[in-house]
Tab-separated table of C-alpha atoms in Angstrom:
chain	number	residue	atom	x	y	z
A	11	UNK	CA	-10.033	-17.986	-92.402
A	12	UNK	CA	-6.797	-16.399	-94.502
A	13	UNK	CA	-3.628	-17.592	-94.703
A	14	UNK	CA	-1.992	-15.700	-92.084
A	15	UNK	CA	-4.860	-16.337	-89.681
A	16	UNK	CA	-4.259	-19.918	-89.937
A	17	UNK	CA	-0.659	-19.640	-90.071
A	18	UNK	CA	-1.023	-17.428	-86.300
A	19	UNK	CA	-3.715	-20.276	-85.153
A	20	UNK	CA	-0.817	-23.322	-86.201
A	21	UNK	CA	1.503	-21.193	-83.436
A	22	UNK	CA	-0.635	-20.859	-80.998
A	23	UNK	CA	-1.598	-24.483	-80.694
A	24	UNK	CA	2.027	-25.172	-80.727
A	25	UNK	CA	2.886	-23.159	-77.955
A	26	UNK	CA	-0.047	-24.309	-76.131
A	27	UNK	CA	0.391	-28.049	-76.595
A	28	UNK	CA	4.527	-27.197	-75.898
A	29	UNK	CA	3.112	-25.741	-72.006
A	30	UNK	CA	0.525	-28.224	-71.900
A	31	UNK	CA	3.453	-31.058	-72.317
A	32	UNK	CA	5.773	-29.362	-69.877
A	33	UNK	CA	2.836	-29.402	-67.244
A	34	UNK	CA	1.813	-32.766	-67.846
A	35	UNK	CA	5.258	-33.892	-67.698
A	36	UNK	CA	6.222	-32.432	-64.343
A	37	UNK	CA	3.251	-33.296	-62.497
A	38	UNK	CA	3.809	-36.729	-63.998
A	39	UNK	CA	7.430	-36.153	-62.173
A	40	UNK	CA	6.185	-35.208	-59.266
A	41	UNK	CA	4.284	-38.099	-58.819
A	42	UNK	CA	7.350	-40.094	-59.493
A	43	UNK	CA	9.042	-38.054	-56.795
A	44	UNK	CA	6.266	-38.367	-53.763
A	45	UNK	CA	6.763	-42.196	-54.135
A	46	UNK	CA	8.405	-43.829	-51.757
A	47	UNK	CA	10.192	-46.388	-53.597
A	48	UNK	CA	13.815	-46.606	-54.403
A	49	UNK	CA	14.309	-44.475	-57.968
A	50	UNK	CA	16.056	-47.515	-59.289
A	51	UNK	CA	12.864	-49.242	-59.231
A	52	UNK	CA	10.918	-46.270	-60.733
A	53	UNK	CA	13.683	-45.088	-63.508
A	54	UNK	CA	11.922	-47.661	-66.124
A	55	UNK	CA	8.531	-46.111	-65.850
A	56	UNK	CA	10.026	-42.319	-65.235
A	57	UNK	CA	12.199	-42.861	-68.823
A	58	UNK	CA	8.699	-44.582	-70.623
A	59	UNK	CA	6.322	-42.282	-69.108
A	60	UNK	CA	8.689	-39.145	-70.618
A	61	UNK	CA	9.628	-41.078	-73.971
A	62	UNK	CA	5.423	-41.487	-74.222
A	63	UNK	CA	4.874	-37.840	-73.417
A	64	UNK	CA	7.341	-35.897	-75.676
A	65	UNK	CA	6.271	-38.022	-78.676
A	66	UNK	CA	2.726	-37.181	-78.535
A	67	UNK	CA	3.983	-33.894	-77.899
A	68	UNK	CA	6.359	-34.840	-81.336
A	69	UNK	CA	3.782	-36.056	-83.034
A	70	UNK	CA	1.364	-33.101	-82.593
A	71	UNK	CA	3.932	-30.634	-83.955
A	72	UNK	CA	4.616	-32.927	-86.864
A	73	UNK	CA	1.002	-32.460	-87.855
A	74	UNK	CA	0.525	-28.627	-87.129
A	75	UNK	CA	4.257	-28.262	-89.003
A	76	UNK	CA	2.515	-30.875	-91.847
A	77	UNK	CA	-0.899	-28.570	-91.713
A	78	UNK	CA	1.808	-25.592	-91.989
A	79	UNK	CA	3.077	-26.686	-95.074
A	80	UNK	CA	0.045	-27.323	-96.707
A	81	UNK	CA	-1.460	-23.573	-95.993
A	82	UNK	CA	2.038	-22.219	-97.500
């Protein structure tokens, strides 16, 4: 692979891990909605659950962004 087929392949997988975060995140809220509880009860897990999911999500661009910079 060149350069700039690499460098197209580093944006793709961001945009696709980007959707694939969004999805995971509101189904993950939606679950959190459907429960019966009181939200007060489920705030703690909804603020962990999106905390753990945006810094995979973080981490994942740091290393496409760090796999970037190496091609360049």
């Amino acid at each position: 692979m060149n350069k700039e087929q690499q460098l197209a392949m580093i944006l793709w997988l961001k945009r696709v891990a980007a959707v694939t975060t969004i999805a995971v995140w509101g189904y993950v809220m939606f679950i959190f909605l459907k429960d019966p509880a009181p939200f007060a009860e489920l705030a703690p897990y909804c603020m962990g659950s999106t905390m753990l999911i945006f810094g995979v999500l973080t981490g994942v661009f740091k290393g496409l962004e760090y796999w970037e910079a190496q091609i360049k």
